[in-house]
Amino acid sequence: AVEWLRINESTSTVVFYEGFNKSILCASSPSNPSPTIRWWLDSVQMNDSTEYHEMETIDGLYAGFSTIYMNFNRVDRKREILCDAYICGQDPVSSKRLRIDIW
């Protein structure tokens, strides 16, 4: 089972500079089987501009890592993004929600 999920932003608001790309990393605790990591903007799943990698630990578990690359503009201000990790047949584990701010 996925025990935890972390996103690499230390605050609850993430700043994007209009017209510039930004990446955000989501990492899951090790599990077996490996989890699927999904990204959500408000309540809509985002499938584009993501990369997924997994790493096998010494004890045979798999940690999942997903990076999303985004470019937002002013209309996206105050929207929320999060990631979740799930294994078939189990409830998903969600990251904290990040509020988007545009400069």
N, CA, C and O atoms as CSV, one atom per row, in Angstrom:
chain,resi,resn,atom,element,x,y,z
A,1,ALA,N,N,0.839,-1.192,0.000
A,1,ALA,CA,C,0.000,0.000,0.000
A,1,ALA,C,C,0.878,1.248,0.000
A,1,ALA,O,O,1.973,1.251,0.562
A,2,VAL,N,N,0.393,2.282,-0.623
A,2,VAL,CA,C,1.090,3.570,-0.607
A,2,VAL,C,C,0.817,4.212,0.745
A,2,VAL,O,O,-0.339,4.446,1.099
A,3,GLU,N,N,1.870,4.499,1.502
A,3,GLU,CA,C,1.712,5.078,2.833
A,3,GLU,C,C,1.745,6.597,2.814
A,3,GLU,O,O,1.065,7.239,3.614
A,4,TRP,N,N,2.514,7.172,1.923
A,4,TRP,CA,C,2.596,8.629,1.843
A,4,TRP,C,C,2.897,9.067,0.422
A,4,TRP,O,O,3.346,8.284,-0.414
A,5,LEU,N,N,2.636,10.342,0.176
A,5,LEU,CA,C,2.862,10.950,-1.129
A,5,LEU,C,C,3.330,12.374,-0.873
A,5,LEU,O,O,2.690,13.113,-0.124
A,6,ARG,N,N,4.433,12.760,-1.484
A,6,ARG,CA,C,4.984,14.095,-1.242
A,6,ARG,C,C,5.142,14.845,-2.551
A,6,ARG,O,O,5.443,14.275,-3.599
A,7,ILE,N,N,4.928,16.139,-2.445
A,7,ILE,CA,C,5.091,17.038,-3.580
A,7,ILE,C,C,6.237,17.977,-3.219
A,7,ILE,O,O,6.380,18.340,-2.052
A,8,ASN,N,N,7.057,18.379,-4.189
A,8,ASN,CA,C,8.296,19.081,-3.865
A,8,ASN,C,C,8.153,20.586,-3.661
A,8,ASN,O,O,9.131,21.316,-3.818
A,9,GLU,N,N,6.994,21.054,-3.325
A,9,GLU,CA,C,6.798,22.470,-3.014
A,9,GLU,C,C,6.603,22.602,-1.511
A,9,GLU,O,O,5.813,21.866,-0.920
A,10,SER,N,N,7.318,23.537,-0.889
A,10,SER,CA,C,7.275,23.647,0.570
A,10,SER,C,C,6.114,24.487,1.085
A,10,SER,O,O,5.795,24.425,2.272
A,11,THR,N,N,5.480,25.266,0.225
A,11,THR,CA,C,4.361,26.104,0.656
A,11,THR,C,C,3.075,25.623,-0.008
A,11,THR,O,O,3.111,24.801,-0.924
A,12,SER,N,N,1.951,26.137,0.455
A,12,SER,CA,C,0.668,25.714,-0.115
A,12,SER,C,C,0.306,26.503,-1.371
A,12,SER,O,O,-0.665,26.173,-2.051
A,13,THR,N,N,1.082,27.544,-1.684
A,13,THR,CA,C,0.876,28.316,-2.916
A,13,THR,C,C,2.121,28.177,-3.774
A,13,THR,O,O,3.238,28.364,-3.291
A,14,VAL,N,N,1.932,27.849,-5.038
A,14,VAL,CA,C,3.054,27.731,-5.967
A,14,VAL,C,C,2.955,28.872,-6.972
A,14,VAL,O,O,1.895,29.124,-7.544
A,15,VAL,N,N,4.080,29.558,-7.178
A,15,VAL,CA,C,4.110,30.727,-8.057
A,15,VAL,C,C,4.614,30.318,-9.433
A,15,VAL,O,O,5.655,29.675,-9.568
A,16,PHE,N,N,3.856,30.704,-10.444
A,16,PHE,CA,C,4.253,30.530,-11.831
A,16,PHE,C,C,4.461,31.905,-12.427
A,16,PHE,O,O,3.682,32.823,-12.172
A,17,TYR,N,N,5.497,32.048,-13.212
A,17,TYR,CA,C,5.697,33.287,-13.952
A,17,TYR,C,C,5.047,33.102,-15.308
A,17,TYR,O,O,5.366,32.165,-16.041
A,18,GLU,N,N,4.144,33.990,-15.633
A,18,GLU,CA,C,3.373,33.866,-16.866
A,18,GLU,C,C,4.311,33.716,-18.058
A,18,GLU,O,O,5.238,34.504,-18.240
A,19,GLY,N,N,4.051,32.688,-18.868
A,19,GLY,CA,C,4.845,32.447,-20.064
A,19,GLY,C,C,6.069,31.574,-19.847
A,19,GLY,O,O,6.776,31.273,-20.808
A,20,PHE,N,N,6.347,31.154,-18.603
A,20,PHE,CA,C,7.510,30.324,-18.316
A,20,PHE,C,C,7.054,28.947,-17.836
A,20,PHE,O,O,6.046,28.828,-17.140
A,21,ASN,N,N,7.797,27.920,-18.208
A,21,ASN,CA,C,7.496,26.564,-17.756
A,21,ASN,C,C,7.998,26.346,-16.339
A,21,ASN,O,O,8.995,26.936,-15.924
A,22,LYS,N,N,7.300,25.496,-15.601
A,22,LYS,CA,C,7.713,25.112,-14.252
A,22,LYS,C,C,7.437,23.625,-14.094
A,22,LYS,O,O,6.453,23.110,-14.623
A,23,SER,N,N,8.298,22.946,-13.371
A,23,SER,CA,C,8.076,21.525,-13.108
A,23,SER,C,C,7.799,21.318,-11.621
A,23,SER,O,O,8.329,22.024,-10.764
A,24,ILE,N,N,6.952,20.329,-11.343
A,24,ILE,CA,C,6.642,19.939,-9.970
A,24,ILE,C,C,6.797,18.423,-9.893
A,24,ILE,O,O,6.334,17.700,-10.775
A,25,LEU,N,N,7.448,17.947,-8.837
A,25,LEU,CA,C,7.705,16.522,-8.642
A,25,LEU,C,C,6.793,15.972,-7.554
A,25,LEU,O,O,6.585,16.607,-6.520
A,26,CYS,N,N,6.256,14.791,-7.799
A,26,CYS,CA,C,5.431,14.065,-6.835
A,26,CYS,C,C,6.102,12.708,-6.607
A,26,CYS,O,O,6.408,12.005,-7.570
A,27,ALA,N,N,6.332,12.335,-5.350
A,27,ALA,CA,C,7.015,11.077,-5.032
A,27,ALA,C,C,6.176,10.260,-4.055
A,27,ALA,O,O,5.606,10.799,-3.107
A,28,SER,N,N,6.109,8.949,-4.302
A,28,SER,CA,C,5.332,8.063,-3.428
A,28,SER,C,C,6.252,7.223,-2.553
A,28,SER,O,O,7.426,7.016,-2.862
A,29,SER,N,N,5.682,6.748,-1.457
A,29,SER,CA,C,6.400,5.792,-0.616
A,29,SER,C,C,6.581,4.489,-1.397
A,29,SER,O,O,5.806,4.206,-2.311
A,30,PRO,N,N,7.589,3.701,-1.049
A,30,PRO,CA,C,7.770,2.412,-1.713
A,30,PRO,C,C,6.598,1.468,-1.441
A,30,PRO,O,O,6.051,1.448,-0.338
A,31,SER,N,N,6.219,0.691,-2.450
A,31,SER,CA,C,5.123,-0.273,-2.327
A,31,SER,C,C,5.329,-1.376,-3.358
A,31,SER,O,O,6.189,-1.276,-4.233
A,32,ASN,N,N,4.532,-2.420,-3.240
A,32,ASN,CA,C,4.558,-3.485,-4.235
A,32,ASN,C,C,3.134,-3.991,-4.396
A,32,ASN,O,O,2.565,-4.551,-3.459
A,33,PRO,N,N,2.551,-3.800,-5.579
A,33,PRO,CA,C,3.165,-3.305,-6.822
A,33,PRO,C,C,3.384,-1.791,-6.769
A,33,PRO,O,O,2.970,-1.112,-5.830
A,34,SER,N,N,4.046,-1.294,-7.806
A,34,SER,CA,C,4.295,0.145,-7.866
A,34,SER,C,C,2.981,0.885,-8.108
A,34,SER,O,O,2.090,0.362,-8.777
A,35,PRO,N,N,2.856,2.102,-7.566
A,35,PRO,CA,C,1.617,2.858,-7.731
A,35,PRO,C,C,1.563,3.571,-9.075
A,35,PRO,O,O,2.585,3.784,-9.726
A,36,THR,N,N,0.364,3.928,-9.468
A,36,THR,CA,C,0.159,4.844,-10.588
A,36,THR,C,C,-0.002,6.229,-9.985
A,36,THR,O,O,-0.769,6.408,-9.039
A,37,ILE,N,N,0.715,7.213,-10.523
A,37,ILE,CA,C,0.608,8.587,-10.022
A,37,ILE,C,C,-0.140,9.411,-11.052
A,37,ILE,O,O,0.187,9.404,-12.239
A,38,ARG,N,N,-1.159,10.128,-10.570
A,38,ARG,CA,C,-1.971,10.981,-11.440
A,38,ARG,C,C,-1.895,12.420,-10.941
A,38,ARG,O,O,-1.689,12.673,-9.754
A,39,TRP,N,N,-2.066,13.360,-11.877
A,39,TRP,CA,C,-2.100,14.790,-11.564
A,39,TRP,C,C,-3.495,15.331,-11.820
A,39,TRP,O,O,-4.166,14.916,-12.765
A,40,TRP,N,N,-3.934,16.271,-10.964
A,40,TRP,CA,C,-5.266,16.859,-11.057
A,40,TRP,C,C,-5.157,18.376,-11.001
A,40,TRP,O,O,-4.459,18.921,-10.146
A,41,LEU,N,N,-5.843,19.052,-11.904
A,41,LEU,CA,C,-5.985,20.509,-11.881
A,41,LEU,C,C,-7.444,20.770,-11.571
A,41,LEU,O,O,-8.322,20.463,-12.377
A,42,ASP,N,N,-7.705,21.339,-10.394
A,42,ASP,CA,C,-9.045,21.391,-9.830
A,42,ASP,C,C,-9.537,19.940,-9.782
A,42,ASP,O,O,-8.927,19.143,-9.069
A,43,SER,N,N,-10.562,19.560,-10.471
A,43,SER,CA,C,-11.029,18.165,-10.411
A,43,SER,C,C,-10.825,17.425,-11.725
A,43,SER,O,O,-11.421,16.370,-11.941
A,44,VAL,N,N,-9.990,17.966,-12.601
A,44,VAL,CA,C,-9.776,17.383,-13.928
A,44,VAL,C,C,-8.400,16.720,-13.975
A,44,VAL,O,O,-7.387,17.343,-13.660
A,45,GLN,N,N,-8.381,15.443,-14.372
A,45,GLN,CA,C,-7.111,14.740,-14.475
A,45,GLN,C,C,-6.295,15.295,-15.629
A,45,GLN,O,O,-6.817,15.528,-16.719
A,46,MET,N,N,-5.004,15.505,-15.378
A,46,MET,CA,C,-4.087,16.025,-16.392
A,46,MET,C,C,-3.176,14.890,-16.834
A,46,MET,O,O,-2.475,14.294,-16.016
A,47,ASN,N,N,-3.187,14.593,-18.123
A,47,ASN,CA,C,-2.376,13.498,-18.643
A,47,ASN,C,C,-1.185,13.974,-19.458
A,47,ASN,O,O,-0.238,13.218,-19.674
A,48,ASP,N,N,-1.224,15.212,-19.907
A,48,ASP,CA,C,-0.164,15.721,-20.771
A,48,ASP,C,C,1.012,16.237,-19.948
A,48,ASP,O,O,0.863,16.591,-18.779
A,49,SER,N,N,2.149,16.272,-20.564
A,49,SER,CA,C,3.356,16.887,-20.005
A,49,SER,C,C,3.791,16.268,-18.683
A,49,SER,O,O,4.228,16.978,-17.778
A,50,THR,N,N,3.673,14.949,-18.567
A,50,THR,CA,C,4.138,14.277,-17.358
A,50,THR,C,C,5.175,13.218,-17.707
A,50,THR,O,O,5.166,12.654,-18.801
A,51,GLU,N,N,6.063,12.962,-16.763
A,51,GLU,CA,C,7.042,11.878,-16.870
A,51,GLU,C,C,6.910,11.028,-15.618
A,51,GLU,O,O,6.726,11.557,-14.522
A,52,TYR,N,N,7.005,9.710,-15.775
A,52,TYR,CA,C,6.913,8.802,-14.631
A,52,TYR,C,C,8.148,7.912,-14.595
A,52,TYR,O,O,8.588,7.390,-15.619
A,53,HIS,N,N,8.696,7.752,-13.398
A,53,HIS,CA,C,9.831,6.853,-13.186
A,53,HIS,C,C,9.573,6.083,-11.903
A,53,HIS,O,O,8.894,6.569,-10.999
A,54,GLU,N,N,10.110,4.902,-11.834
A,54,GLU,CA,C,10.049,4.163,-10.578
A,54,GLU,C,C,11.429,3.631,-10.258
A,54,GLU,O,O,12.257,3.414,-11.143
A,55,MET,N,N,11.656,3.425,-8.968
A,55,MET,CA,C,12.943,2.938,-8.507
A,55,MET,C,C,12.694,1.771,-7.555
A,55,MET,O,O,11.897,1.879,-6.624
A,56,GLU,N,N,13.377,0.665,-7.795
A,56,GLU,CA,C,13.230,-0.485,-6.904
A,56,GLU,C,C,14.137,-0.302,-5.698
A,56,GLU,O,O,15.316,0.024,-5.837
A,57,THR,N,N,13.580,-0.513,-4.522
A,57,THR,CA,C,14.365,-0.398,-3.299
A,57,THR,C,C,15.061,-1.722,-3.013
A,57,THR,O,O,14.770,-2.736,-3.649
A,58,ILE,N,N,15.964,-1.707,-2.070
A,58,ILE,CA,C,16.732,-2.901,-1.744
A,58,ILE,C,C,15.840,-4.042,-1.236
A,58,ILE,O,O,16.203,-5.213,-1.347
A,59,ASP,N,N,14.673,-3.694,-0.678
A,59,ASP,CA,C,13.771,-4.729,-0.168
A,59,ASP,C,C,12.685,-5.133,-1.167
A,59,ASP,O,O,11.702,-5.770,-0.787
A,60,GLY,N,N,12.858,-4.766,-2.452
A,60,GLY,CA,C,11.959,-5.224,-3.505
A,60,GLY,C,C,10.690,-4.414,-3.684
A,60,GLY,O,O,9.787,-4.835,-4.407
A,61,LEU,N,N,10.603,-3.262,-3.042
A,61,LEU,CA,C,9.453,-2.378,-3.228
A,61,LEU,C,C,9.776,-1.356,-4.314
A,61,LEU,O,O,10.926,-1.237,-4.738
A,62,TYR,N,N,8.763,-0.622,-4.763
A,62,TYR,CA,C,8.947,0.339,-5.848
A,62,TYR,C,C,8.446,1.716,-5.423
A,62,TYR,O,O,7.286,1.876,-5.043
A,63,ALA,N,N,9.322,2.696,-5.490
A,63,ALA,CA,C,8.940,4.087,-5.236
A,63,ALA,C,C,8.635,4.725,-6.585
A,63,ALA,O,O,9.397,4.570,-7.539
A,64,GLY,N,N,7.514,5.445,-6.662
A,64,GLY,CA,C,7.117,6.103,-7.903
A,64,GLY,C,C,7.421,7.587,-7.854
A,64,GLY,O,O,7.292,8.226,-6.809
A,65,PHE,N,N,7.828,8.134,-9.001
A,65,PHE,CA,C,8.137,9.556,-9.124
A,65,PHE,C,C,7.492,10.079,-10.401
A,65,PHE,O,O,7.686,9.514,-11.477
A,66,SER,N,N,6.732,11.148,-10.283
A,66,SER,CA,C,6.103,11.753,-11.454
A,66,SER,C,C,6.402,13.245,-11.463
A,66,SER,O,O,6.254,13.928,-10.449
A,67,THR,N,N,6.821,13.736,-12.614
A,67,THR,CA,C,7.079,15.167,-12.795
A,67,THR,C,C,6.106,15.693,-13.829
A,67,THR,O,O,5.902,15.087,-14.881
A,68,ILE,N,N,5.505,16.837,-13.511
A,68,ILE,CA,C,4.629,17.502,-14.465
A,68,ILE,C,C,5.270,18.825,-14.853
A,68,ILE,O,O,5.834,19.525,-14.013
A,69,TYR,N,N,5.178,19.157,-16.131
A,69,TYR,CA,C,5.725,20.402,-16.673
A,69,TYR,C,C,4.553,21.260,-17.115
A,69,TYR,O,O,3.739,20.841,-17.938
A,70,MET,N,N,4.472,22.464,-16.561
A,70,MET,CA,C,3.299,23.297,-16.819
A,70,MET,C,C,3.685,24.714,-17.196
A,70,MET,O,O,4.757,25.210,-16.852
A,71,ASN,N,N,2.771,25.344,-17.917
A,71,ASN,CA,C,2.894,26.746,-18.298
A,71,ASN,C,C,1.506,27.352,-18.149
A,71,ASN,O,O,0.613,27.055,-18.942
A,72,PHE,N,N,1.319,28.192,-17.148
A,72,PHE,CA,C,0.012,28.777,-16.872
A,72,PHE,C,C,-0.012,30.254,-17.232
A,72,PHE,O,O,1.029,30.887,-17.407
A,73,ASN,N,N,-1.227,30.789,-17.340
A,73,ASN,CA,C,-1.382,32.230,-17.522
A,73,ASN,C,C,-2.347,32.752,-16.467
A,73,ASN,O,O,-2.793,31.995,-15.605
A,74,ARG,N,N,-2.668,34.030,-16.529
A,74,ARG,CA,C,-3.432,34.692,-15.456
A,74,ARG,C,C,-4.813,34.088,-15.197
A,74,ARG,O,O,-5.314,34.175,-14.077
A,75,VAL,N,N,-5.429,33.485,-16.196
A,75,VAL,CA,C,-6.756,32.893,-15.968
A,75,VAL,C,C,-6.684,31.680,-15.038
A,75,VAL,O,O,-7.707,31.244,-14.509
A,76,ASP,N,N,-5.487,31.134,-14.838
A,76,ASP,CA,C,-5.310,29.971,-13.963
A,76,ASP,C,C,-5.098,30.347,-12.500
A,76,ASP,O,O,-5.011,29.465,-11.646
A,77,ARG,N,N,-5.013,31.635,-12.200
A,77,ARG,CA,C,-4.781,32.076,-10.826
A,77,ARG,C,C,-5.854,31.491,-9.900
A,77,ARG,O,O,-7.041,31.485,-10.226
A,78,LYS,N,N,-5.415,31.011,-8.766
A,78,LYS,CA,C,-6.257,30.442,-7.698
A,78,LYS,C,C,-6.804,29.048,-8.005
A,78,LYS,O,O,-7.576,28.511,-7.212
A,79,ARG,N,N,-6.428,28.460,-9.121
A,79,ARG,CA,C,-6.779,27.056,-9.348
A,79,ARG,C,C,-5.904,26.206,-8.433
A,79,ARG,O,O,-4.930,26.702,-7.867
A,80,GLU,N,N,-6.246,24.929,-8.284
A,80,GLU,CA,C,-5.493,24.050,-7.397
A,80,GLU,C,C,-5.001,22.822,-8.149
A,80,GLU,O,O,-5.684,22.281,-9.018
A,81,ILE,N,N,-3.796,22.400,-7.789
A,81,ILE,CA,C,-3.191,21.218,-8.394
A,81,ILE,C,C,-2.794,20.256,-7.273
A,81,ILE,O,O,-2.377,20.677,-6.194
A,82,LEU,N,N,-2.931,18.967,-7.549
A,82,LEU,CA,C,-2.459,17.951,-6.614
A,82,LEU,C,C,-2.131,16.692,-7.393
A,82,LEU,O,O,-2.509,16.549,-8.555
A,83,CYS,N,N,-1.424,15.784,-6.743
A,83,CYS,CA,C,-1.172,14.470,-7.334
A,83,CYS,C,C,-1.766,13.422,-6.400
A,83,CYS,O,O,-1.950,13.662,-5.207
A,84,ASP,N,N,-2.058,12.269,-6.962
A,84,ASP,CA,C,-2.445,11.140,-6.120
A,84,ASP,C,C,-1.769,9.879,-6.640
A,84,ASP,O,O,-1.353,9.803,-7.796
A,85,ALA,N,N,-1.673,8.901,-5.762
A,85,ALA,CA,C,-1.066,7.615,-6.112
A,85,ALA,C,C,-2.054,6.522,-5.744
A,85,ALA,O,O,-2.666,6.549,-4.676
A,86,TYR,N,N,-2.197,5.559,-6.647
A,86,TYR,CA,C,-3.100,4.456,-6.328
A,86,TYR,C,C,-2.563,3.146,-6.870
A,86,TYR,O,O,-1.792,3.090,-7.829
A,87,ILE,N,N,-3.009,2.109,-6.209
A,87,ILE,CA,C,-2.761,0.738,-6.628
A,87,ILE,C,C,-4.142,0.124,-6.811
A,87,ILE,O,O,-5.018,0.306,-5.965
A,88,CYS,N,N,-4.342,-0.588,-7.889
A,88,CYS,CA,C,-5.650,-1.171,-8.199
A,88,CYS,C,C,-6.205,-1.920,-6.990
A,88,CYS,O,O,-5.517,-2.739,-6.381
A,89,GLY,N,N,-7.462,-1.623,-6.651
A,89,GLY,CA,C,-8.116,-2.269,-5.530
A,89,GLY,C,C,-7.917,-1.571,-4.200
A,89,GLY,O,O,-8.453,-2.012,-3.183
A,90,GLN,N,N,-7.143,-0.472,-4.191
A,90,GLN,CA,C,-6.899,0.276,-2.960
A,90,GLN,C,C,-7.334,1.721,-3.141
A,90,GLN,O,O,-7.393,2.223,-4.263
A,91,ASP,N,N,-7.638,2.386,-2.035
A,91,ASP,CA,C,-7.987,3.800,-2.098
A,91,ASP,C,C,-6.750,4.619,-2.449
A,91,ASP,O,O,-5.656,4.313,-1.977
A,92,PRO,N,N,-6.911,5.666,-3.281
A,92,PRO,CA,C,-5.760,6.510,-3.612
A,92,PRO,C,C,-5.313,7.338,-2.411
A,92,PRO,O,O,-6.103,7.646,-1.518
A,93,VAL,N,N,-4.044,7.687,-2.411
A,93,VAL,CA,C,-3.460,8.590,-1.419
A,93,VAL,C,C,-3.175,9.896,-2.147
A,93,VAL,O,O,-2.557,9.890,-3.212
A,94,SER,N,N,-3.623,11.021,-1.581
A,94,SER,CA,C,-3.464,12.319,-2.250
A,94,SER,C,C,-2.401,13.168,-1.576
A,94,SER,O,O,-2.183,13.076,-0.368
A,95,SER,N,N,-1.746,13.992,-2.375
A,95,SER,CA,C,-0.794,14.970,-1.857
A,95,SER,C,C,-1.562,16.160,-1.296
A,95,SER,O,O,-2.788,16.227,-1.381
A,96,LYS,N,N,-0.819,17.088,-0.727
A,96,LYS,CA,C,-1.450,18.351,-0.339
A,96,LYS,C,C,-1.868,19.084,-1.608
A,96,LYS,O,O,-1.324,18.837,-2.684
A,97,ARG,N,N,-2.836,19.986,-1.474
A,97,ARG,CA,C,-3.281,20.813,-2.597
A,97,ARG,C,C,-2.393,22.043,-2.688
A,97,ARG,O,O,-2.066,22.668,-1.679
A,98,LEU,N,N,-2.012,22.378,-3.907
A,98,LEU,CA,C,-1.240,23.597,-4.140
A,98,LEU,C,C,-2.118,24.606,-4.858
A,98,LEU,O,O,-2.728,24.288,-5.878
A,99,ARG,N,N,-2.184,25.810,-4.334
A,99,ARG,CA,C,-2.920,26.886,-4.997
A,99,ARG,C,C,-1.954,27.583,-5.951
A,99,ARG,O,O,-0.804,27.849,-5.602
A,100,ILE,N,N,-2.433,27.873,-7.152
A,100,ILE,CA,C,-1.605,28.485,-8.189
A,100,ILE,C,C,-1.698,30.001,-8.103
A,100,ILE,O,O,-2.788,30.566,-8.013
A,101,ASP,N,N,-0.541,30.651,-8.133
A,101,ASP,CA,C,-0.482,32.108,-8.234
A,101,ASP,C,C,0.346,32.439,-9.468
A,101,ASP,O,O,1.337,31.767,-9.753
A,102,ILE,N,N,-0.051,33.452,-10.185
A,102,ILE,CA,C,0.627,33.848,-11.425
A,102,ILE,C,C,1.197,35.245,-11.248
A,102,ILE,O,O,0.502,36.155,-10.795
A,103,TRP,N,N,2.462,35.413,-11.607
A,103,TRP,CA,C,3.096,36.732,-11.590
A,103,TRP,C,C,3.384,37.163,-12.993
A,103,TRP,O,O,3.921,38.250,-13.207
